[in-house]
Structure formats: C-alpha cells, structure tokens
Short mmCIF file of C-alpha atoms in Angstrom, two decimals:
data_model
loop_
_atom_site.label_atom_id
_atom_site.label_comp_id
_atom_site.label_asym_id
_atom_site.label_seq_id
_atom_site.Cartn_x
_atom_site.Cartn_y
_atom_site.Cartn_z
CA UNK A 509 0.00 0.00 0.00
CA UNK A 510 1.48 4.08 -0.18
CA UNK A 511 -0.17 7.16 0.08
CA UNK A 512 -1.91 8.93 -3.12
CA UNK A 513 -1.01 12.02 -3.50
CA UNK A 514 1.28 14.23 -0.73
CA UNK A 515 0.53 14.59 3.26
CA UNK A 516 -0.85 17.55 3.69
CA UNK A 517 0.89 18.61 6.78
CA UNK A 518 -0.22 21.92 8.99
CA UNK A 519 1.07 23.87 10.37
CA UNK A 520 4.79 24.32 9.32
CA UNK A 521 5.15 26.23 12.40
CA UNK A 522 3.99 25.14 15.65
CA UNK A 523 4.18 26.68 19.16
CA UNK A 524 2.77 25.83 22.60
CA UNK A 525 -0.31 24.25 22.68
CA UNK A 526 -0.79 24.70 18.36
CA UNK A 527 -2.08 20.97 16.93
CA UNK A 528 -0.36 20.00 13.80
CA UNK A 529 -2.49 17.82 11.33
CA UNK A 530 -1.34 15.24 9.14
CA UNK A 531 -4.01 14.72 6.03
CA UNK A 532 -3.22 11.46 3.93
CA UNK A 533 -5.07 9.18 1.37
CA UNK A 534 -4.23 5.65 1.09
CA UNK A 535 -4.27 3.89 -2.38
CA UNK A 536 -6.12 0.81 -0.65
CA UNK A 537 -8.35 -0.54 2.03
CA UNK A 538 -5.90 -1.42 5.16
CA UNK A 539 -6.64 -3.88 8.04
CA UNK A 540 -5.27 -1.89 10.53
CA UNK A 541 -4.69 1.80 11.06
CA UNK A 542 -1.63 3.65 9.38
CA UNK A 543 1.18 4.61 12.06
CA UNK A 544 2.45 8.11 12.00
CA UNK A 545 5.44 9.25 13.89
CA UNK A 546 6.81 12.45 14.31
CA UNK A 547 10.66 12.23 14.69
CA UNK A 548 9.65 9.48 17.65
CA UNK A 549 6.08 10.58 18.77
CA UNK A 550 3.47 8.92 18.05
CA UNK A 551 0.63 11.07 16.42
CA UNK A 552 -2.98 10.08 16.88
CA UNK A 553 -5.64 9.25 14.58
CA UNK A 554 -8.50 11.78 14.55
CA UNK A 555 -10.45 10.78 11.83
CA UNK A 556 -10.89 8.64 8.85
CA UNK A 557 -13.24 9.35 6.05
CA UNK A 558 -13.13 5.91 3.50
CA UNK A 559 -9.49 5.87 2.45
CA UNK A 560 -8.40 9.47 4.06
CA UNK A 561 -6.92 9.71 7.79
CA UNK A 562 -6.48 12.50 9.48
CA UNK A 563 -3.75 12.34 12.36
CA UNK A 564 -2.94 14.94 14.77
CA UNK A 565 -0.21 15.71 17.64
CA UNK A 566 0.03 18.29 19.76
CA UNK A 567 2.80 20.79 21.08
CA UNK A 568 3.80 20.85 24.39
CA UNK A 569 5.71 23.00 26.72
CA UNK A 570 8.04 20.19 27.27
CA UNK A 571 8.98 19.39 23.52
CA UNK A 572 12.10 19.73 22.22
CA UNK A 573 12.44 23.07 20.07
CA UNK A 574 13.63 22.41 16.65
CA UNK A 575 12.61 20.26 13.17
CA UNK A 576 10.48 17.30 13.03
CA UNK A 577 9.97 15.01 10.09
CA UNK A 578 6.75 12.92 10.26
CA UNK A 579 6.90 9.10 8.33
CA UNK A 580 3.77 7.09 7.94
CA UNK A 581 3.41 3.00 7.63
CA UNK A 582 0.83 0.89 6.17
CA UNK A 583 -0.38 -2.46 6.35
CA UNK A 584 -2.98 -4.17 3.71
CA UNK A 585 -4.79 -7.00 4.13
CA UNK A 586 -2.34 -9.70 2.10
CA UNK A 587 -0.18 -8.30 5.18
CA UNK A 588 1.92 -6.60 2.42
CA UNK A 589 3.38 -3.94 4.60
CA UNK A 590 4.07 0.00 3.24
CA UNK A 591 7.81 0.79 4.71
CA UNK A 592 8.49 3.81 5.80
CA UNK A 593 6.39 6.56 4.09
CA UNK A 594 7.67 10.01 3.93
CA UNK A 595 5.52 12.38 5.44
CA UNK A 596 7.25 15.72 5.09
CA UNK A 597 8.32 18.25 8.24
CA UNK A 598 7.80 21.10 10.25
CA UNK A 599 9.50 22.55 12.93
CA UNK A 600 8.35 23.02 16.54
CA UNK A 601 9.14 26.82 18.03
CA UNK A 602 8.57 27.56 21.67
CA UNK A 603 10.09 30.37 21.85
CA UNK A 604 9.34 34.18 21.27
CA UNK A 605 11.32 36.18 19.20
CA UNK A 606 13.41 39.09 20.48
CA UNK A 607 15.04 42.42 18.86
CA UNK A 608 18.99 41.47 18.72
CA UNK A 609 19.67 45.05 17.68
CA UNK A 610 17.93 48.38 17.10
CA UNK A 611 19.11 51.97 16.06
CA UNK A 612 16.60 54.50 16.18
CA UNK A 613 17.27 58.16 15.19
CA UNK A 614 16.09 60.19 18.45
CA UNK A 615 15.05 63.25 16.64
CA UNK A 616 13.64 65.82 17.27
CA UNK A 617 11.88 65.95 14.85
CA UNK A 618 9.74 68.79 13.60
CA UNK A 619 6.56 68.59 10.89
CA UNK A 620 6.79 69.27 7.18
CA UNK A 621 6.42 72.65 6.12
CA UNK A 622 3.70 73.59 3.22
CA UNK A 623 5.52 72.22 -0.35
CA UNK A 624 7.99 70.05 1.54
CA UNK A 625 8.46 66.72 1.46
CA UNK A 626 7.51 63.90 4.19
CA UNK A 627 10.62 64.11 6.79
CA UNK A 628 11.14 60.29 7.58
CA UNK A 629 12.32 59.36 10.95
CA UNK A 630 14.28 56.02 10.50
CA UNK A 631 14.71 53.10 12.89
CA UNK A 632 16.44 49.67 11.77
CA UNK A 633 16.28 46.54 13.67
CA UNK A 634 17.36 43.17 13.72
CA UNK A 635 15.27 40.37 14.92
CA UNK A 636 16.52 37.34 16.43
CA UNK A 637 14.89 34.88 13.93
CA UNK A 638 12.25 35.66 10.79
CA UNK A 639 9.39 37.31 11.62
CA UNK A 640 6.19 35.87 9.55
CA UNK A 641 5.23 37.75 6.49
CA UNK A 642 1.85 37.33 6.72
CA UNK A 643 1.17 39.57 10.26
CA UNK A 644 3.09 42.24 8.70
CA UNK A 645 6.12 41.33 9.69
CA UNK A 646 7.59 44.14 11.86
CA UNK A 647 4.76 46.20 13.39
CA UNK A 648 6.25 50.02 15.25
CA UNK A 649 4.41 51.75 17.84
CA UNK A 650 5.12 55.19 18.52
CA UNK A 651 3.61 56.48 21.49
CA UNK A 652 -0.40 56.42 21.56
CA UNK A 653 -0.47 58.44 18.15
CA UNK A 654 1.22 56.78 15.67
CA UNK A 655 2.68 53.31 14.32
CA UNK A 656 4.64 51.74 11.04
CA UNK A 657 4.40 48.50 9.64
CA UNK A 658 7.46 47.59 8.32
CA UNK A 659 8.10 44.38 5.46
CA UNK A 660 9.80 41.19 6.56
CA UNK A 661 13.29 41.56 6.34
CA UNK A 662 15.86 38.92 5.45
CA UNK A 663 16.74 36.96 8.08
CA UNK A 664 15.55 39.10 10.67
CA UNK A 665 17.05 42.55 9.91
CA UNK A 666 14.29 45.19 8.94
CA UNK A 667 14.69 48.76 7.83
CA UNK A 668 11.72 51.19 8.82
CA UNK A 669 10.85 54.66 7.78
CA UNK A 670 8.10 56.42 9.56
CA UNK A 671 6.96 59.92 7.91
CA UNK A 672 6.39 62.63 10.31
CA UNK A 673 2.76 63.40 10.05
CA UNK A 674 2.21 66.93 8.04
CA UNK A 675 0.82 69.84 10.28
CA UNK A 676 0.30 67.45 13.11
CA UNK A 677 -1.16 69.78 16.23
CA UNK A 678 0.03 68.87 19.58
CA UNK A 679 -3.09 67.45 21.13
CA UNK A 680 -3.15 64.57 18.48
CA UNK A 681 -0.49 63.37 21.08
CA UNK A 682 2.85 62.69 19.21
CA UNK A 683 4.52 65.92 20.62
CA UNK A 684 7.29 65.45 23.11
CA UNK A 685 9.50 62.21 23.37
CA UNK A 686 7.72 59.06 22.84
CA UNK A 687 8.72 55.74 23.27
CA UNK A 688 9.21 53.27 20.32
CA UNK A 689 7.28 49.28 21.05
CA UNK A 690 8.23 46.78 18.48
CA UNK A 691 5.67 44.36 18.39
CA UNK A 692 7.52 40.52 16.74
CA UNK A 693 5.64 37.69 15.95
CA UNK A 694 6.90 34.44 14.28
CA UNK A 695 6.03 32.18 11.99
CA UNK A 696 4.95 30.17 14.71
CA UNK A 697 2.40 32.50 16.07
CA UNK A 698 5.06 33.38 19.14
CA UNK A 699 4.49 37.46 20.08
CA UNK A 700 5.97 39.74 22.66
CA UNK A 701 6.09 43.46 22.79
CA UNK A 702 9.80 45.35 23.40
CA UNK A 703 10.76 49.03 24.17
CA UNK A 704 13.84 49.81 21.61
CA UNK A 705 14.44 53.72 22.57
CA UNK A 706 12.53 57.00 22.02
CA UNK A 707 12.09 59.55 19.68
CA UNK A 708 11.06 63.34 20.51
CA UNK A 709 8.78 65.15 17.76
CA UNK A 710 8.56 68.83 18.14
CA UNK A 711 5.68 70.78 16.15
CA UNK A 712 5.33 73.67 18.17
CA UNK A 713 7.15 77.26 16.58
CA UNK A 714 9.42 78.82 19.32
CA UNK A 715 7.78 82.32 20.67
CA UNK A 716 8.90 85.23 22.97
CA UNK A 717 8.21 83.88 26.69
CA UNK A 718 9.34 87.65 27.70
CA UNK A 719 11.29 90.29 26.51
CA UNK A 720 12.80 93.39 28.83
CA UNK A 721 14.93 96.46 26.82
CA UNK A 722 17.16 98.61 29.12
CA UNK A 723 17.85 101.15 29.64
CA UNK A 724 13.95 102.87 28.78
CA UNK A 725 14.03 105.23 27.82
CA UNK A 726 16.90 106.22 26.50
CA UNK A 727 18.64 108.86 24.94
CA UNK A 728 21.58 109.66 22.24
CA UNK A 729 24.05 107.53 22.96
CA UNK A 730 22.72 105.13 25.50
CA UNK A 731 23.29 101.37 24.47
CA UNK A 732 19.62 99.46 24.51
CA UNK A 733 20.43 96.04 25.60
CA UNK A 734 17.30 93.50 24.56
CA UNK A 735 17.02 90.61 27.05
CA UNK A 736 14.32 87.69 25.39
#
C-alpha cells in the first residue's frame, strides 16, 4: 500500500499548545490503522473518512524546540506492509522572538512645512529569527499616536521609515519624546512586545516667553540692551 497524493501537513510552524495535522489518502483498504510518527512521537488518529486519515499531535511545553519530520506505515490485508512513508516536516518553536539590535534616530523631529516633502524618521532593527510575512512582519508603535508597519526583512534585519505626520497639532499626542514598542511575531504565532528607545517630535514654533529692553528710555548715545 502508499499514500496517493502528498501529506498535507499543517502547520509548518507550531508553538505551545498549536495541533499540527497530518491529512493522507491511502491507495487501498488497510486492516489496521496507518502509524504516524513524528521524529519518535506517536501522532494520533482523529479521523478517517473511507481511504483518508487524518492524524494529529500536539505541542507541548516540554517538547524539544527544533525540526520534526513525520513518516507514515501501512499495512494491507495480504499483510503486504508500506515501509516507511515520507511524510514531510515542520518545525516546533517555543520560543518568542526578540530584537537582537535596534538603532533609532532620536530626533527631534519637527513637521513638514507647506511644499515640503515627508521628513522620515528612521529606525532599523534586527530580529533574532524571521518574523512571519503574513502579520506584517515588523509592526512600530510610537507612542499612543502613531505606528509603522514595516516588510519582513531577510533573516531578521528590517529597515523602517516612519513619515512625520504633516501639520500634526500637539493634542493629536505625538509631541514630546515618545517611546518606540516593536511588536515581533513568528512564523509560529510566538508574540511579545519590546521598548527599543525614544524619539522626541517637536511641532510647536518657538515664541517670545518675555522680553525686557534697558535702559527705557533712553537717549543719544545710550546702548539698549534687549534681554528675550
């Protein structure tokens, strides 16, 4: 007996608690159930549908981090037995990722003036393993007021540019220093939240607090001294 077809194995990625699913179709009636093993578990049957199984194991806290490659063996009812059946991989991940480095430019920065172009305030990072493409990637949080998604980098290391918002007035709450969150998730699903610095954004003009001129008044030939 083999398997028609390929295993369709889910997910590639698996953390804590996630249950990957092993989906095969045998090419004939067995007498006994297929055995699936991943890298020396034992996965369970969950269902079987005429000639289709479905088999399932799931992640523990316990398991051992790294790749797992699942086989499959069948027996028919001459007794002809299958061998060992490739079943394909995946790789168990327990752990979150992590920024390994980060460089963000501190500012200050100010908002556009009219016909300018956006002023981008950079930050670069590199993660400790592949972030997965499909949540984004890299998401930036800056302050309460403002955040960046940024594109999966290669292997890790990403390359951000956030554009200063045009005309931005103070109460929309980026003014001051705010602190940068870097928000990593995995292909696994794994998430955490870090602080990699600040940045200070300043969209408020300078203006006379006070202003004193001595001597007053004065005559020919005095020296007026301004204080602001």
């Amino acid at each position: 007996p083999g398997i028609s077809g390929v295993v369709d194995l889910s997910p590639r990625f698996a953390k804590e608690k996630a249950t990957v699913e092993a989906v095969f179709t045998v090419s004939e009636d067995l007498t006994e159930d297929p055995v699936a093993i991943a890298s020396g578990t034992a996965m369970s049957k969950y269902s079987v549908v005429g000639r289709t199984y479905q088999y399932r194991l799931l992640v523990v806290a316990d398991d051992v981090e790294g790749a797992r490659t699942v086989t499959i063996t069948l027996k028919d009812p001459a007794g002809n037995e299958s061998g060992t059946l490739a079943g394909g991989g995946f790789t168990v991940d327990l752990t979150a990722p992590s920024v390994a480095t980060w460089d963000v430019k501190s500012g200050p920065y100010r908002s556009p003036k009219d016909g300018e172009g956006p002023i981008a305030a950079t930050i670069s990072l590199t993660a400790s393993e592949p972030l997965d493409p499909a949540s984004g990637g890299l998401r930036l949080r800056i302050g309460t007021a403002a955040e960046a998604v940024c594109p999966a980098g290669v292997a890790g290391d990403f390359a951000c540019t956030f554009d200063v918002p045009f005309n931005l007035p103070p109460q929309d709450g980026l003014e001051g220093q705010k602190v940068v969150l870097a928000e990593l998730r995995d292909a696994a699903g794994n998430f955490t939240v870090e602080t990699i610095g600040a940045m200070t954004f300043d969209f408020t003009p300078p203006v006379i607090a006070s202003s004193n001129a001595s001597p007053k008044p004065a005559k020919i030939g005095d020296v007026v001294t301004y204080t602001l």
